[in-house]
Amino acid sequence: MGCDTLKAYDIPERVRTYDIDMDVMHPLRHKMIEIVLDILPFNQEAALKVMDLGAGTGIFSARVLERFPNSNVTAIDGAAAMIDIAADRLGPMADRIHWVIADFRQLPAETLAADSYDLVISSYALHHLSADEKLALLKQVVGALKPGGWFLNADIAIAEDESIEKHLQQLRIEGVMSRATAGDERFVSAESTRTYLTEMELAENAQPQTAATDLEIIREAGLPAAEIFWKELREVVAGGPKLTSS
Ligand SMILES: C[S@@+](CC[C@H](N)C(=O)[O-])C[C@H]1O[C@@H](n2cnc3c(N)ncnc32)[C@H](O)[C@@H]1O
């Protein structure tokens, strides 16, 4: 892939409505973030060192900082326009955030110091990578996790079976149309909604894998205990701990 994904997210006027659009297109995002927070075995007072891969407008980083008031987050994203919105959202907690504008495929070495993170999180970002790119990134992530540290990813997945995928896409379109604001021309009909989503996915170079493939990638990257903790239609929360013996 080229830098198409980052170009698509680095347009201020396009990403201005990002969070509103996400609530129309991915209302489960909030639930998935809370599921990740509930899975984590850490004491709420722990001084966690956290990495957020594809922090975007900062929704996940903000919830981690709230849940773990002594934590710090390294928020990584390749699109400065998204980070600008995140900086606004996180204003009062800004001193606990270290922003890094970088491509996942070329992360600066200083963000990947060995055994340095308690937690690496990501939401709706890693499906922009190919399977090989995801594996390469996650191997680096595992190296940067402390033994006992966790990686958890909230993202979309495709179905194994083509007819089921078609059905899920139909449900997706119906859901988007039912949540869209009246008069939003993108979502006035099933046809316009399908066209909008297809063009958006092309522009962002979306390339989701099946949940099983993603789990395999996470395990192969060095987290053999990884699990799918939650799945609903096209959305998945998966990951696991870095075993102390690995
Ligand atoms: C759909 S947004 C998700 C943002 C946020 N995590 C959320 O849940 O709303 C995907 C984010 O991943 C970032 N991203 C995608 N591919 C990337 C890459 N190769 N390197 C760095 N950031 C990337 C985009 O810039 C964008 O901010």
mmCIF file of N, CA and C in Angstrom, residues 9-141:
data_model
loop_
_atom_site.group_PDB
_atom_site.id
_atom_site.type_symbol
_atom_site.label_atom_id
_atom_site.label_comp_id
_atom_site.label_asym_id
_atom_site.label_seq_id
_atom_site.Cartn_x
_atom_site.Cartn_y
_atom_site.Cartn_z
ATOM 1 N N TYR A 9 -6.746 10.453 6.002
ATOM 2 C CA TYR A 9 -7.016 10.914 7.375
ATOM 3 C C TYR A 9 -6.356 12.252 7.691
ATOM 4 N N ASP A 10 -5.571 12.762 6.740
ATOM 5 C CA ASP A 10 -4.845 13.994 7.049
ATOM 6 C C ASP A 10 -5.459 15.214 6.361
ATOM 7 N N ILE A 11 -6.781 15.198 6.234
ATOM 8 C CA ILE A 11 -7.491 16.324 5.606
ATOM 9 C C ILE A 11 -8.391 16.936 6.687
ATOM 10 N N PRO A 12 -8.004 18.098 7.256
ATOM 11 C CA PRO A 12 -8.739 18.644 8.402
ATOM 12 C C PRO A 12 -10.244 18.749 8.180
ATOM 13 N N GLU A 13 -10.659 19.232 6.983
ATOM 14 C CA GLU A 13 -12.117 19.407 6.794
ATOM 15 C C GLU A 13 -12.848 18.071 6.706
ATOM 16 N N ARG A 14 -12.123 17.028 6.302
ATOM 17 C CA ARG A 14 -12.759 15.703 6.227
ATOM 18 C C ARG A 14 -12.880 15.076 7.620
ATOM 19 N N VAL A 15 -11.850 15.242 8.436
ATOM 20 C CA VAL A 15 -11.867 14.556 9.729
ATOM 21 C C VAL A 15 -12.569 15.365 10.835
ATOM 22 N N ARG A 16 -12.986 16.598 10.485
ATOM 23 C CA ARG A 16 -13.672 17.441 11.474
ATOM 24 C C ARG A 16 -14.913 16.722 12.040
ATOM 25 N N THR A 17 -15.616 15.970 11.177
ATOM 26 C CA THR A 17 -16.838 15.285 11.609
ATOM 27 C C THR A 17 -16.568 13.796 11.902
ATOM 28 N N TYR A 18 -15.301 13.454 12.055
ATOM 29 C CA TYR A 18 -14.925 12.037 12.204
ATOM 30 C C TYR A 18 -15.696 11.343 13.338
ATOM 31 N N ASP A 19 -15.716 11.966 14.520
ATOM 32 C CA ASP A 19 -16.336 11.266 15.660
ATOM 33 C C ASP A 19 -17.844 11.109 15.491
ATOM 34 N N ILE A 20 -18.490 12.125 14.880
ATOM 35 C CA ILE A 20 -19.940 12.020 14.624
ATOM 36 C C ILE A 20 -20.187 10.891 13.623
ATOM 37 N N ASP A 21 -19.347 10.856 12.585
ATOM 38 C CA ASP A 21 -19.500 9.801 11.571
ATOM 39 C C ASP A 21 -19.240 8.416 12.174
ATOM 40 N N MET A 22 -18.278 8.321 13.078
ATOM 41 C CA MET A 22 -17.987 7.021 13.690
ATOM 42 C C MET A 22 -19.192 6.529 14.492
ATOM 43 N N ASP A 23 -19.921 7.458 15.127
ATOM 44 C CA ASP A 23 -21.095 7.024 15.891
ATOM 45 C C ASP A 23 -22.208 6.514 14.969
ATOM 46 N N VAL A 24 -22.211 6.998 13.729
ATOM 47 C CA VAL A 24 -23.183 6.494 12.757
ATOM 48 C C VAL A 24 -22.710 5.145 12.193
ATOM 49 N N MET A 25 -21.402 5.073 11.910
ATOM 50 C CA MET A 25 -20.897 3.876 11.213
ATOM 51 C C MET A 25 -20.429 2.770 12.163
ATOM 52 N N HIS A 26 -19.955 3.153 13.343
ATOM 53 C CA HIS A 26 -19.423 2.145 14.284
ATOM 54 C C HIS A 26 -19.857 2.472 15.719
ATOM 55 N N PRO A 27 -21.169 2.408 15.981
ATOM 56 C CA PRO A 27 -21.634 2.778 17.332
ATOM 57 C C PRO A 27 -21.075 1.865 18.422
ATOM 58 N N LEU A 28 -20.595 0.664 18.035
ATOM 59 C CA LEU A 28 -20.063 -0.258 19.047
ATOM 60 C C LEU A 28 -18.677 0.146 19.530
ATOM 61 N N ARG A 29 -18.105 1.180 18.908
ATOM 62 C CA ARG A 29 -16.733 1.584 19.284
ATOM 63 C C ARG A 29 -16.625 1.860 20.786
ATOM 64 N N HIS A 30 -17.618 2.568 21.344
ATOM 65 C CA HIS A 30 -17.553 2.906 22.778
ATOM 66 C C HIS A 30 -17.590 1.630 23.633
ATOM 67 N N LYS A 31 -18.495 0.710 23.257
ATOM 68 C CA LYS A 31 -18.615 -0.544 24.012
ATOM 69 C C LYS A 31 -17.309 -1.337 23.956
ATOM 70 N N MET A 32 -16.692 -1.368 22.772
ATOM 71 C CA MET A 32 -15.454 -2.150 22.609
ATOM 72 C C MET A 32 -14.333 -1.586 23.482
ATOM 73 N N ILE A 33 -14.271 -0.273 23.576
ATOM 74 C CA ILE A 33 -13.247 0.356 24.424
ATOM 75 C C ILE A 33 -13.478 -0.024 25.887
ATOM 76 N N GLU A 34 -14.750 -0.007 26.307
ATOM 77 C CA GLU A 34 -15.037 -0.371 27.707
ATOM 78 C C GLU A 34 -14.714 -1.847 27.948
ATOM 79 N N ILE A 35 -14.959 -2.693 26.943
ATOM 80 C CA ILE A 35 -14.623 -4.127 27.089
ATOM 81 C C ILE A 35 -13.119 -4.284 27.292
ATOM 82 N N VAL A 36 -12.331 -3.581 26.500
ATOM 83 C CA VAL A 36 -10.864 -3.646 26.668
ATOM 84 C C VAL A 36 -10.503 -3.236 28.090
ATOM 85 N N LEU A 37 -11.063 -2.135 28.549
ATOM 86 C CA LEU A 37 -10.718 -1.645 29.899
ATOM 87 C C LEU A 37 -11.110 -2.670 30.966
ATOM 88 N N ASP A 38 -12.237 -3.360 30.744
ATOM 89 C CA ASP A 38 -12.695 -4.346 31.730
ATOM 90 C C ASP A 38 -11.847 -5.616 31.714
ATOM 91 N N ILE A 39 -11.271 -5.943 30.547
ATOM 92 C CA ILE A 39 -10.449 -7.164 30.447
ATOM 93 C C ILE A 39 -9.120 -6.986 31.187
ATOM 94 N N LEU A 40 -8.599 -5.778 31.182
ATOM 95 C CA LEU A 40 -7.245 -5.554 31.690
ATOM 96 C C LEU A 40 -7.108 -5.935 33.157
ATOM 97 N N PRO A 41 -6.013 -6.647 33.490
ATOM 98 C CA PRO A 41 -5.853 -7.137 34.858
ATOM 99 C C PRO A 41 -5.131 -6.150 35.772
ATOM 100 N N PHE A 42 -4.973 -4.889 35.342
ATOM 101 C CA PHE A 42 -4.136 -3.961 36.093
ATOM 102 C C PHE A 42 -4.910 -3.253 37.204
ATOM 103 N N ASN A 43 -4.169 -2.956 38.272
ATOM 104 C CA ASN A 43 -4.722 -2.147 39.361
ATOM 105 C C ASN A 43 -4.983 -0.735 38.836
ATOM 106 N N GLN A 44 -6.116 -0.171 39.226
ATOM 107 C CA GLN A 44 -6.489 1.146 38.703
ATOM 108 C C GLN A 44 -5.482 2.248 39.054
ATOM 109 N N GLU A 45 -4.722 2.022 40.124
ATOM 110 C CA GLU A 45 -3.747 3.052 40.539
ATOM 111 C C GLU A 45 -2.384 2.849 39.881
ATOM 112 N N ALA A 46 -2.235 1.775 39.103
ATOM 113 C CA ALA A 46 -0.920 1.460 38.505
ATOM 114 C C ALA A 46 -0.452 2.587 37.588
ATOM 115 N N ALA A 47 0.860 2.824 37.599
ATOM 116 C CA ALA A 47 1.448 3.863 36.726
ATOM 117 C C ALA A 47 1.782 3.215 35.378
ATOM 118 N N LEU A 48 0.751 2.930 34.614
ATOM 119 C CA LEU A 48 0.939 2.178 33.364
ATOM 120 C C LEU A 48 1.573 3.025 32.283
ATOM 121 N N LYS A 49 2.443 2.381 31.509
ATOM 122 C CA LYS A 49 2.975 3.013 30.310
ATOM 123 C C LYS A 49 2.234 2.370 29.120
ATOM 124 N N VAL A 50 1.540 3.211 28.379
ATOM 125 C CA VAL A 50 0.596 2.717 27.366
ATOM 126 C C VAL A 50 0.963 3.268 25.988
ATOM 127 N N MET A 51 0.774 2.435 24.955
ATOM 128 C CA MET A 51 0.911 2.907 23.570
ATOM 129 C C MET A 51 -0.453 2.755 22.896
ATOM 130 N N ASP A 52 -0.902 3.810 22.205
ATOM 131 C CA ASP A 52 -2.151 3.743 21.434
ATOM 132 C C ASP A 52 -1.776 3.819 19.956
ATOM 133 N N LEU A 53 -1.961 2.721 19.237
ATOM 134 C CA LEU A 53 -1.591 2.653 17.814
ATOM 135 C C LEU A 53 -2.745 3.155 16.963
ATOM 136 N N GLY A 54 -2.556 4.272 16.277
ATOM 137 C CA GLY A 54 -3.644 4.852 15.485
ATOM 138 C C GLY A 54 -4.610 5.580 16.396
ATOM 139 N N ALA A 55 -4.069 6.438 17.228
ATOM 140 C CA ALA A 55 -4.859 7.106 18.279
ATOM 141 C C ALA A 55 -5.981 7.959 17.701
ATOM 142 N N GLY A 56 -5.805 8.419 16.469
ATOM 143 C CA GLY A 56 -6.864 9.196 15.817
ATOM 144 C C GLY A 56 -7.252 10.407 16.638
ATOM 145 N N THR A 57 -8.551 10.575 16.893
ATOM 146 C CA THR A 57 -9.028 11.737 17.647
ATOM 147 C C THR A 57 -8.946 11.509 19.162
ATOM 148 N N GLY A 58 -8.302 10.426 19.568
ATOM 149 C CA GLY A 58 -7.931 10.273 20.979
ATOM 150 C C GLY A 58 -8.963 9.636 21.889
ATOM 151 N N ILE A 59 -10.001 9.045 21.300
ATOM 152 C CA ILE A 59 -11.090 8.527 22.152
ATOM 153 C C ILE A 59 -10.602 7.422 23.100
ATOM 154 N N PHE A 60 -9.759 6.526 22.586
ATOM 155 C CA PHE A 60 -9.308 5.374 23.383
ATOM 156 C C PHE A 60 -8.280 5.848 24.424
ATOM 157 N N SER A 61 -7.337 6.688 23.971
ATOM 158 C CA SER A 61 -6.321 7.217 24.902
ATOM 159 C C SER A 61 -7.013 7.925 26.069
ATOM 160 N N ALA A 62 -8.030 8.720 25.755
ATOM 161 C CA ALA A 62 -8.719 9.491 26.797
ATOM 162 C C ALA A 62 -9.337 8.566 27.841
ATOM 163 N N ARG A 63 -9.965 7.476 27.382
ATOM 164 C CA ARG A 63 -10.616 6.551 28.330
ATOM 165 C C ARG A 63 -9.565 5.829 29.198
ATOM 166 N N VAL A 64 -8.419 5.496 28.595
ATOM 167 C CA VAL A 64 -7.361 4.837 29.381
ATOM 168 C C VAL A 64 -6.837 5.792 30.452
ATOM 169 N N LEU A 65 -6.611 7.037 30.059
ATOM 170 C CA LEU A 65 -6.097 8.024 31.022
ATOM 171 C C LEU A 65 -7.094 8.263 32.153
ATOM 172 N N GLU A 66 -8.392 8.203 31.820
ATOM 173 C CA GLU A 66 -9.415 8.383 32.871
ATOM 174 C C GLU A 66 -9.449 7.175 33.802
ATOM 175 N N ARG A 67 -9.438 5.967 33.205
ATOM 176 C CA ARG A 67 -9.565 4.743 34.016
ATOM 177 C C ARG A 67 -8.325 4.516 34.887
ATOM 178 N N PHE A 68 -7.151 4.860 34.333
ATOM 179 C CA PHE A 68 -5.891 4.664 35.063
ATOM 180 C C PHE A 68 -5.247 6.039 35.267
ATOM 181 N N PRO A 69 -5.600 6.737 36.341
ATOM 182 C CA PRO A 69 -5.192 8.139 36.495
ATOM 183 C C PRO A 69 -3.688 8.357 36.648
ATOM 184 N N ASN A 70 -2.926 7.289 36.883
ATOM 185 C CA ASN A 70 -1.469 7.458 36.972
ATOM 186 C C ASN A 70 -0.749 6.977 35.715
ATOM 187 N N SER A 71 -1.518 6.710 34.662
ATOM 188 C CA SER A 71 -0.909 6.191 33.436
ATOM 189 C C SER A 71 -0.433 7.320 32.524
ATOM 190 N N ASN A 72 0.429 6.936 31.578
ATOM 191 C CA ASN A 72 0.883 7.838 30.507
ATOM 192 C C ASN A 72 0.694 7.123 29.180
ATOM 193 N N VAL A 73 0.354 7.886 28.151
ATOM 194 C CA VAL A 73 0.098 7.271 26.842
ATOM 195 C C VAL A 73 1.026 7.852 25.784
ATOM 196 N N THR A 74 1.637 6.959 25.001
ATOM 197 C CA THR A 74 2.312 7.366 23.766
ATOM 198 C C THR A 74 1.295 7.156 22.656
ATOM 199 N N ALA A 75 0.792 8.255 22.109
ATOM 200 C CA ALA A 75 -0.286 8.198 21.116
ATOM 201 C C ALA A 75 0.323 8.352 19.727
ATOM 202 N N ILE A 76 0.222 7.283 18.942
ATOM 203 C CA ILE A 76 0.868 7.266 17.618
ATOM 204 C C ILE A 76 -0.183 7.348 16.523
ATOM 205 N N ASP A 77 0.035 8.203 15.574
ATOM 206 C CA ASP A 77 -0.843 8.253 14.396
ATOM 207 C C ASP A 77 -0.065 8.908 13.256
ATOM 208 N N GLY A 78 -0.367 8.482 12.044
ATOM 209 C CA GLY A 78 0.320 9.051 10.891
ATOM 210 C C GLY A 78 -0.327 10.310 10.351
ATOM 211 N N ALA A 79 -1.495 10.667 10.870
ATOM 212 C CA ALA A 79 -2.234 11.818 10.330
ATOM 213 C C ALA A 79 -2.272 12.955 11.354
ATOM 214 N N ALA A 80 -1.549 14.025 11.043
ATOM 215 C CA ALA A 80 -1.481 15.160 11.981
ATOM 216 C C ALA A 80 -2.869 15.766 12.209
ATOM 217 N N ALA A 81 -3.730 15.728 11.180
ATOM 218 C CA ALA A 81 -5.068 16.335 11.310
ATOM 219 C C ALA A 81 -5.890 15.623 12.389
ATOM 220 N N MET A 82 -5.701 14.313 12.524
ATOM 221 C CA MET A 82 -6.423 13.559 13.560
ATOM 222 C C MET A 82 -5.851 13.906 14.937
ATOM 223 N N ILE A 83 -4.536 13.974 15.020
ATOM 224 C CA ILE A 83 -3.885 14.277 16.312
ATOM 225 C C ILE A 83 -4.288 15.670 16.798
ATOM 226 N N ASP A 84 -4.487 16.604 15.873
ATOM 227 C CA ASP A 84 -4.916 17.957 16.271
ATOM 228 C C ASP A 84 -6.250 17.889 17.020
ATOM 229 N N ILE A 85 -7.162 17.061 16.514
ATOM 230 C CA ILE A 85 -8.466 16.922 17.189
ATOM 231 C C ILE A 85 -8.263 16.237 18.545
ATOM 232 N N ALA A 86 -7.382 15.227 18.560
ATOM 233 C CA ALA A 86 -7.112 14.517 19.822
ATOM 234 C C ALA A 86 -6.559 15.474 20.865
ATOM 235 N N ALA A 87 -5.671 16.371 20.429
ATOM 236 C CA ALA A 87 -5.052 17.305 21.380
ATOM 237 C C ALA A 87 -6.133 18.172 22.023
ATOM 238 N N ASP A 88 -7.167 18.550 21.252
ATOM 239 C CA ASP A 88 -8.294 19.322 21.809
ATOM 240 C C ASP A 88 -9.060 18.487 22.831
ATOM 241 N N ARG A 89 -9.368 17.224 22.450
ATOM 242 C CA ARG A 89 -10.155 16.355 23.320
ATOM 243 C C ARG A 89 -9.430 16.108 24.649
ATOM 244 N N LEU A 90 -8.112 15.936 24.549
ATOM 245 C CA LEU A 90 -7.355 15.516 25.721
ATOM 246 C C LEU A 90 -6.782 16.679 26.504
ATOM 247 N N GLY A 91 -7.139 17.898 26.111
ATOM 248 C CA GLY A 91 -6.563 19.103 26.694
ATOM 249 C C GLY A 91 -6.082 18.993 28.121
ATOM 250 N N PRO A 92 -6.992 18.759 29.073
ATOM 251 C CA PRO A 92 -6.581 18.751 30.479
ATOM 252 C C PRO A 92 -5.612 17.626 30.843
ATOM 253 N N MET A 93 -5.575 16.582 30.039
ATOM 254 C CA MET A 93 -4.696 15.445 30.354
ATOM 255 C C MET A 93 -3.446 15.448 29.473
ATOM 256 N N ALA A 94 -3.220 16.563 28.763
ATOM 257 C CA ALA A 94 -2.167 16.619 27.732
ATOM 258 C C ALA A 94 -0.781 16.302 28.284
ATOM 259 N N ASP A 95 -0.535 16.642 29.544
ATOM 260 C CA ASP A 95 0.806 16.403 30.088
ATOM 261 C C ASP A 95 1.088 14.915 30.312
ATOM 262 N N ARG A 96 0.069 14.091 30.136
ATOM 263 C CA ARG A 96 0.272 12.640 30.285
ATOM 264 C C ARG A 96 0.332 11.932 28.936
ATOM 265 N N ILE A 97 0.383 12.741 27.868
ATOM 266 C CA ILE A 97 0.397 12.165 26.519
ATOM 267 C C ILE A 97 1.675 12.567 25.797
ATOM 268 N N HIS A 98 2.249 11.599 25.117
ATOM 269 C CA HIS A 98 3.390 11.878 24.244
ATOM 270 C C HIS A 98 2.917 11.581 22.819
ATOM 271 N N TRP A 99 2.848 12.624 21.987
ATOM 272 C CA TRP A 99 2.328 12.449 20.617
ATOM 273 C C TRP A 99 3.450 12.034 19.686
ATOM 274 N N VAL A 100 3.182 11.058 18.842
ATOM 275 C CA VAL A 100 4.157 10.662 17.826
ATOM 276 C C VAL A 100 3.420 10.585 16.486
ATOM 277 N N ILE A 101 3.854 11.422 15.533
ATOM 278 C CA ILE A 101 3.266 11.352 14.191
ATOM 279 C C ILE A 101 4.176 10.470 13.363
ATOM 280 N N ALA A 102 3.713 9.255 13.074
ATOM 281 C CA ALA A 102 4.563 8.291 12.364
ATOM 282 C C ALA A 102 3.696 7.217 11.721
ATOM 283 N N ASP A 103 4.255 6.631 10.687
ATOM 284 C CA ASP A 103 3.610 5.515 9.988
ATOM 285 C C ASP A 103 3.923 4.223 10.742
ATOM 286 N N PHE A 104 2.906 3.385 10.921
ATOM 287 C CA PHE A 104 3.118 2.107 11.626
ATOM 288 C C PHE A 104 4.233 1.283 10.991
ATOM 289 N N ARG A 105 4.443 1.508 9.692
ATOM 290 C CA ARG A 105 5.416 0.675 8.979
ATOM 291 C C ARG A 105 6.836 1.185 9.137
ATOM 292 N N GLN A 106 6.968 2.363 9.795
ATOM 293 C CA GLN A 106 8.316 2.916 10.010
ATOM 294 C C GLN A 106 8.325 3.638 11.356
ATOM 295 N N LEU A 107 8.014 2.924 12.398
ATOM 296 C CA LEU A 107 7.944 3.587 13.710
ATOM 297 C C LEU A 107 9.350 3.944 14.181
ATOM 298 N N PRO A 108 9.513 5.125 14.776
ATOM 299 C CA PRO A 108 10.840 5.497 15.270
ATOM 300 C C PRO A 108 11.290 4.544 16.378
ATOM 301 N N ALA A 109 12.587 4.204 16.345
ATOM 302 C CA ALA A 109 13.116 3.211 17.292
ATOM 303 C C ALA A 109 12.837 3.601 18.739
ATOM 304 N N GLU A 110 12.864 4.930 19.028
ATOM 305 C CA GLU A 110 12.693 5.339 20.441
ATOM 306 C C GLU A 110 11.280 5.050 20.976
ATOM 307 N N THR A 111 10.304 4.836 20.072
ATOM 308 C CA THR A 111 8.961 4.494 20.569
ATOM 309 C C THR A 111 8.837 2.990 20.826
ATOM 310 N N LEU A 112 9.889 2.251 20.482
ATOM 311 C CA LEU A 112 9.790 0.784 20.542
ATOM 312 C C LEU A 112 10.830 0.171 21.469
ATOM 313 N N ALA A 113 11.257 0.914 22.469
ATOM 314 C CA ALA A 113 12.273 0.386 23.393
ATOM 315 C C ALA A 113 11.792 -0.942 23.974
ATOM 316 N N ALA A 114 12.715 -1.892 24.045
ATOM 317 C CA ALA A 114 12.350 -3.247 24.481
ATOM 318 C C ALA A 114 11.773 -3.238 25.895
ATOM 319 N N ASP A 115 10.749 -4.073 26.089
ATOM 320 C CA ASP A 115 10.153 -4.311 27.414
ATOM 321 C C ASP A 115 9.751 -3.014 28.116
ATOM 322 N N SER A 116 9.154 -2.076 27.406
ATOM 323 C CA SER A 116 8.904 -0.777 28.047
ATOM 324 C C SER A 116 7.425 -0.428 28.249
ATOM 325 N N TYR A 117 6.504 -1.145 27.616
ATOM 326 C CA TYR A 117 5.075 -0.795 27.755
ATOM 327 C C TYR A 117 4.327 -1.855 28.572
ATOM 328 N N ASP A 118 3.406 -1.378 29.403
ATOM 329 C CA ASP A 118 2.512 -2.294 30.122
ATOM 330 C C ASP A 118 1.331 -2.680 29.246
ATOM 331 N N LEU A 119 0.989 -1.786 28.325
ATOM 332 C CA LEU A 119 -0.238 -1.978 27.559
ATOM 333 C C LEU A 119 -0.097 -1.327 26.191
ATOM 334 N N VAL A 120 -0.470 -2.062 25.149
ATOM 335 C CA VAL A 120 -0.577 -1.480 23.808
ATOM 336 C C VAL A 120 -2.016 -1.700 23.341
ATOM 337 N N ILE A 121 -2.674 -0.612 22.967
ATOM 338 C CA ILE A 121 -4.065 -0.671 22.522
ATOM 339 C C ILE A 121 -4.167 -0.141 21.096
ATOM 340 N N SER A 122 -5.261 -0.502 20.448
ATOM 341 C CA SER A 122 -5.526 0.041 19.125
ATOM 342 C C SER A 122 -7.011 -0.122 18.852
ATOM 343 N N SER A 123 -7.607 0.852 18.175
ATOM 344 C CA SER A 123 -9.005 0.692 17.766
ATOM 345 C C SER A 123 -9.184 1.197 16.342
ATOM 346 N N TYR A 124 -9.779 0.347 15.529
ATOM 347 C CA TYR A 124 -10.165 0.683 14.142
ATOM 348 C C TYR A 124 -8.995 1.203 13.307
ATOM 349 N N ALA A 125 -7.788 0.798 13.606
ATOM 350 C CA ALA A 125 -6.635 1.328 12.872
ATOM 351 C C ALA A 125 -5.872 0.229 12.123
ATOM 352 N N LEU A 126 -5.762 -0.953 12.709
ATOM 353 C CA LEU A 126 -4.851 -1.945 12.128
ATOM 354 C C LEU A 126 -5.409 -2.599 10.865
ATOM 355 N N HIS A 127 -6.711 -2.445 10.609
ATOM 356 C CA HIS A 127 -7.254 -3.026 9.363
ATOM 357 C C HIS A 127 -6.813 -2.217 8.142
ATOM 358 N N HIS A 128 -6.082 -1.128 8.363
ATOM 359 C CA HIS A 128 -5.509 -0.378 7.236
ATOM 360 C C HIS A 128 -4.186 -0.982 6.772
ATOM 361 N N LEU A 129 -3.703 -1.977 7.500
ATOM 362 C CA LEU A 129 -2.459 -2.654 7.126
ATOM 363 C C LEU A 129 -2.780 -3.987 6.455
ATOM 364 N N SER A 130 -1.862 -4.443 5.590
ATOM 365 C CA SER A 130 -1.998 -5.804 5.046
ATOM 366 C C SER A 130 -1.655 -6.787 6.165
ATOM 367 N N ALA A 131 -1.962 -8.058 5.940
ATOM 368 C CA ALA A 131 -1.651 -9.078 6.955
ATOM 369 C C ALA A 131 -0.151 -9.090 7.267
ATOM 370 N N ASP A 132 0.685 -8.976 6.233
ATOM 371 C CA ASP A 132 2.142 -9.003 6.453
ATOM 372 C C ASP A 132 2.604 -7.772 7.242
ATOM 373 N N GLU A 133 2.029 -6.619 6.888
ATOM 374 C CA GLU A 133 2.411 -5.390 7.603
ATOM 375 C C GLU A 133 1.970 -5.462 9.067
ATOM 376 N N LYS A 134 0.791 -6.041 9.273
ATOM 377 C CA LYS A 134 0.281 -6.156 10.653
ATOM 378 C C LYS A 134 1.191 -7.069 11.479
ATOM 379 N N LEU A 135 1.594 -8.176 10.861
ATOM 380 C CA LEU A 135 2.474 -9.107 11.576
ATOM 381 C C LEU A 135 3.800 -8.417 11.924
ATOM 382 N N ALA A 136 4.358 -7.700 10.953
ATOM 383 C CA ALA A 136 5.649 -7.026 11.202
ATOM 384 C C ALA A 136 5.496 -6.012 12.338
ATOM 385 N N LEU A 137 4.403 -5.249 12.322
ATOM 386 C CA LEU A 137 4.173 -4.257 13.377
ATOM 387 C C LEU A 137 4.001 -4.946 14.736
ATOM 388 N N LEU A 138 3.189 -6.000 14.754
ATOM 389 C CA LEU A 138 2.903 -6.634 16.049
ATOM 390 C C LEU A 138 4.129 -7.332 16.639
ATOM 391 N N LYS A 139 5.023 -7.802 15.787
ATOM 392 C CA LYS A 139 6.281 -8.361 16.326
ATOM 393 C C LYS A 139 7.047 -7.269 17.060
ATOM 394 N N GLN A 140 7.059 -6.063 16.487
ATOM 395 C CA GLN A 140 7.747 -4.945 17.152
ATOM 396 C C GLN A 140 7.032 -4.579 18.458
ATOM 397 N N VAL A 141 5.699 -4.614 18.391
ATOM 398 C CA VAL A 141 4.902 -4.289 19.577
ATOM 399 C C VAL A 141 5.202 -5.280 20.704
#
